[in-house]
Coordinates of C-alpha atoms in Angstrom, one line a residue:
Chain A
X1 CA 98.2 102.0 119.6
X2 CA 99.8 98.7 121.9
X3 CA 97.2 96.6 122.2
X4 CA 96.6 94.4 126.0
X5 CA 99.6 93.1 127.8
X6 CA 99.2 90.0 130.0
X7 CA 102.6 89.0 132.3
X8 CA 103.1 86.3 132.4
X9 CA 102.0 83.8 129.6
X10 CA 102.3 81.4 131.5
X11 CA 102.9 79.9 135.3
X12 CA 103.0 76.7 137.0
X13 CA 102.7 76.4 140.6
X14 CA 101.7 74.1 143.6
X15 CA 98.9 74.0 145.7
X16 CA 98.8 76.5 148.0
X17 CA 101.2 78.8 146.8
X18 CA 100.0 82.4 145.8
X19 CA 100.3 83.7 141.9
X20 CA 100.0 87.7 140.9
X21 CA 99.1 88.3 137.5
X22 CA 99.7 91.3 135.9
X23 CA 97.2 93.2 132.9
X24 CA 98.3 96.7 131.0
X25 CA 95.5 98.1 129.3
X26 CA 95.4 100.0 126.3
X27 CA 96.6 103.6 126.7
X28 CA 93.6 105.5 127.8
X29 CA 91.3 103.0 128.8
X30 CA 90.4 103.4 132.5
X31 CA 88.2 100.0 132.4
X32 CA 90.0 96.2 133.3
X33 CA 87.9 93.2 133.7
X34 CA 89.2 89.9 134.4
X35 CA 87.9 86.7 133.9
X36 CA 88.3 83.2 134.1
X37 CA 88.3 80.3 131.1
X38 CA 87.9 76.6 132.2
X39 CA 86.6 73.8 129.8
X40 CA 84.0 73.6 132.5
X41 CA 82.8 76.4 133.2
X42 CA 83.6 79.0 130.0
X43 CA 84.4 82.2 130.6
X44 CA 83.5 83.7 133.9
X45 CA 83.7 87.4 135.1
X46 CA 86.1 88.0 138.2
X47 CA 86.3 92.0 138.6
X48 CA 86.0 95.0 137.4
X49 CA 88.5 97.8 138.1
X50 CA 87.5 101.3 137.2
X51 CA 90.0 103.9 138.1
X52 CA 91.9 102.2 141.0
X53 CA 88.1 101.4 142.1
X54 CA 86.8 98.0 141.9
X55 CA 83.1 98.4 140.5
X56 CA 81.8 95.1 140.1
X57 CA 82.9 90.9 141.6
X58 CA 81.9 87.6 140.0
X59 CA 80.7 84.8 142.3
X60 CA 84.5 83.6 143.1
X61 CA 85.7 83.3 146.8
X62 CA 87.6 85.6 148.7
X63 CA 90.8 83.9 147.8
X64 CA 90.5 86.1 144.3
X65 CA 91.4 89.6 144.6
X66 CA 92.5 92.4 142.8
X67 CA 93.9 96.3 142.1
X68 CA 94.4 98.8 139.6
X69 CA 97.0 101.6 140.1
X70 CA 96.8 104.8 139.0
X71 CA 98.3 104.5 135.6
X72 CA 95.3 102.3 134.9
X73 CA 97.6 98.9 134.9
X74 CA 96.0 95.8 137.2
X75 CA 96.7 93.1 139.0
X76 CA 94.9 89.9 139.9
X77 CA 95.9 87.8 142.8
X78 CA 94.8 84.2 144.0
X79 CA 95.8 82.8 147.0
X80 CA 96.1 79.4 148.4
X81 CA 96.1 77.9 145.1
X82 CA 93.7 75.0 144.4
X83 CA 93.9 72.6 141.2
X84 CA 90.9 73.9 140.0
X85 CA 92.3 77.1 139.8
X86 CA 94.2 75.6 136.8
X87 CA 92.9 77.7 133.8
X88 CA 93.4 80.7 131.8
X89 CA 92.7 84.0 133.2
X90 CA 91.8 87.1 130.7
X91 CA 91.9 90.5 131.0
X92 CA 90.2 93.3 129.0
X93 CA 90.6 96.7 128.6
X94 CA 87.7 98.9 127.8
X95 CA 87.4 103.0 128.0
X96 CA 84.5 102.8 130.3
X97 CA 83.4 99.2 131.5
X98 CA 80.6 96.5 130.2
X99 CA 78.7 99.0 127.7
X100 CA 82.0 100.0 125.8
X101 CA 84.2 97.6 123.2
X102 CA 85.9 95.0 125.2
X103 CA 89.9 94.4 123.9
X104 CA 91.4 91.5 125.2
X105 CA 94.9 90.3 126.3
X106 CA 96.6 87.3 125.3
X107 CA 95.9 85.6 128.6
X108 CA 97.9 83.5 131.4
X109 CA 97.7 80.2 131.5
X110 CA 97.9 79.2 134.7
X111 CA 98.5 75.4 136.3
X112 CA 98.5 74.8 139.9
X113 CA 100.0 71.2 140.8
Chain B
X1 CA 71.6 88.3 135.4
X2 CA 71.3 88.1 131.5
X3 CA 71.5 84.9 129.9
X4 CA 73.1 84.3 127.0
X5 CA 72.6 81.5 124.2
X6 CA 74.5 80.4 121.6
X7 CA 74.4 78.0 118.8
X8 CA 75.2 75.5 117.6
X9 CA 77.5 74.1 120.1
X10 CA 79.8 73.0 117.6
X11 CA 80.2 73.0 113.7
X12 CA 82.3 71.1 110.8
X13 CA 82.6 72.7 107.6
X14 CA 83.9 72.2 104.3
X15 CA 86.7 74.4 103.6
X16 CA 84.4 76.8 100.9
X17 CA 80.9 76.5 102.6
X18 CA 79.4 78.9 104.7
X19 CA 77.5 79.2 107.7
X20 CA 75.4 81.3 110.5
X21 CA 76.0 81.5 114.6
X22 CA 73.2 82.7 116.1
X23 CA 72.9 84.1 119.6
X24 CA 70.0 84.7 121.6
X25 CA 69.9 87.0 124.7
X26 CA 67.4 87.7 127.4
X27 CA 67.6 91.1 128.0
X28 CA 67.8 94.4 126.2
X29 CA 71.4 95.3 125.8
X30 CA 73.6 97.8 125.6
X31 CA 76.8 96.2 124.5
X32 CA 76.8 93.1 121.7
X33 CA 79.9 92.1 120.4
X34 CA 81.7 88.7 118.5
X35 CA 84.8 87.4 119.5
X36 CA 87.0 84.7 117.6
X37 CA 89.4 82.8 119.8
X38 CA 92.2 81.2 118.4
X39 CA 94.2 78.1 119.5
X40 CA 96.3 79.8 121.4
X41 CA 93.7 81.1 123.4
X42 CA 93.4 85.0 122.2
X43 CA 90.0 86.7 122.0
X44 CA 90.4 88.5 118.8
X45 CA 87.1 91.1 117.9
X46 CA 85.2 90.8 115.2
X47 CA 82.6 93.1 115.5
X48 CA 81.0 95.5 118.2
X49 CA 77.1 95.8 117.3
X50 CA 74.6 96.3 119.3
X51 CA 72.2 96.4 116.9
X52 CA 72.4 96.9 112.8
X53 CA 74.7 94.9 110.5
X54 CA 77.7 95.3 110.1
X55 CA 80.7 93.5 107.2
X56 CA 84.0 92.8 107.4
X57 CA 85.2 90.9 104.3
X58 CA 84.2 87.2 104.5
X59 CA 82.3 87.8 108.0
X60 CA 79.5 89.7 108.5
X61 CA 76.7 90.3 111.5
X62 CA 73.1 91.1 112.3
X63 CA 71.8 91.8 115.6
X64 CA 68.3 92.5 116.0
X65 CA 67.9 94.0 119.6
X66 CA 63.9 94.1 119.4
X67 CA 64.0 90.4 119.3
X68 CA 67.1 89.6 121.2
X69 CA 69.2 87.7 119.0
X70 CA 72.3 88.4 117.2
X71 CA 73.5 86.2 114.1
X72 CA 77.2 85.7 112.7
X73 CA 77.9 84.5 109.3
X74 CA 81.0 83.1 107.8
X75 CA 81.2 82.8 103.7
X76 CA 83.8 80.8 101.6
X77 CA 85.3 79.4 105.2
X78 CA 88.8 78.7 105.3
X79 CA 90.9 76.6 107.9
X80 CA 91.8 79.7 109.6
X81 CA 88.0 79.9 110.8
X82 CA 88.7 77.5 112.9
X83 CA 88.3 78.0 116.8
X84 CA 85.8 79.1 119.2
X85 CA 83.3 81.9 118.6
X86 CA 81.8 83.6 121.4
X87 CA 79.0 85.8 121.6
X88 CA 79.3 88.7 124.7
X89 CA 76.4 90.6 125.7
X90 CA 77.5 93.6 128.0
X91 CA 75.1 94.7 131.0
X92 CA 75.0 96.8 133.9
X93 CA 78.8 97.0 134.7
X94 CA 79.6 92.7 133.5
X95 CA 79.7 90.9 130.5
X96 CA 78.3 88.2 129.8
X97 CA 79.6 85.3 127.9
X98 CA 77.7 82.7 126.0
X99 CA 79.4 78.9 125.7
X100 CA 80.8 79.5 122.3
X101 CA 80.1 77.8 118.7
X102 CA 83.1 75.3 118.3
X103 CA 83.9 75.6 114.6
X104 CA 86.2 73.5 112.7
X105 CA 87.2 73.8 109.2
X106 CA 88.4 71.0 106.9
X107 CA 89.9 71.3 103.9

């Protein structure tokens, strides 16, 4: 069974440009979480998408969004890039959400300029 | 929200010794589970377990949900050991992350 996908590795852009990030989860999860891995600030929960349905947000300004099509793949988008935005952005897969295993992608790390 | 600690914050070994992570939790969970990340930044799993113990050749874990705390121990550590461990604790429809146990292995 493929494991998480993350596209792409990895991204540099300027501030105030918008990045989309892309997360395939394994086949027959329906659960994607994303989150967010500074040195400051460890790893913090963005979303949750459960069946093209976000079920649960982080504490992260409107700037971070998200979606999940129907084949259970997500996408993360930031807008109006800050620097501090610069960090590396997870996404796991899961059959149901929070009480289930959580797999994990390989991550993009992301630098905004 | 849950809170989740882990320690120690960091950790040198001696390529051959071994050692315990321990992670302590605030609320009853439904969801435990150890992660190894690697340079590179990948969460790799080590072990799902919400309560019992649990092996996997050199690694093993305990958690003890009545008491809220989890422990992870590492024998006969290699260099490969080396990296972050992080404990998750997974609650009504989040997880949680702890700070990690920075472990480095010398030879």
């Amino acid at each position: 069974k493929a494991g998480v996908t993350q596209t792409p590795r990895y991204l540099i852009k300027t501030r105030g440009q918008q990045v989309t990030l892309s997360c395939s989860p394994i086949s027959g999860h329906r659960s994607v979480s994303w989150y967010q891995q500074t040195p400051g600030q460890g790893l913090q929960f963005l979303f949750e998408y459960f069946s093209e349905t976000q079920r649960n947000k982080g504490n992260f300004p409107g700037r971070f969004s998200g979606r999940q099509f129907s084949n259970s793949r997500s996408e993360m988008n930031v807008s109006t890039l800050e620097l501090g935005d610069s960090a590396l952005y997870l996404c796991a897969s899961s059959f149901n959400g929070a009480y289930n295993e959580q797999f994990f992608g390989p991550g993009t790390r992301l630098t905004v300029l | 929200g849950i809170q989740v600690e882990q320690s120690p914050p960091d950790l040198i070994l001696q390529e051959g010794a071994n050692s315990t992570l321990r992670c302590n939790f605030s609320d009853s969970v439904n969801n435990l589970q150890w992660f190894h990340q690697n340079p590179w930044g990948q969460l790799i799993n080590l072990f799902y377990i919400p309560s019992g113990t649990k092996q996997n050749g050199r690694l093993s874990a305990t958690t003890v949900a009545t008491e809220r705390y989890s422990l992870l121990y590492i024998s006969s550590s290699q260099t490969t050991d080396s990296g972050v461990y992080f404990c998750a604790i997974g609650g009504y429809q989040k997880v949680t992350f702890g700070i990690g146990t920075k472990l480095q292995v010398i030879p």
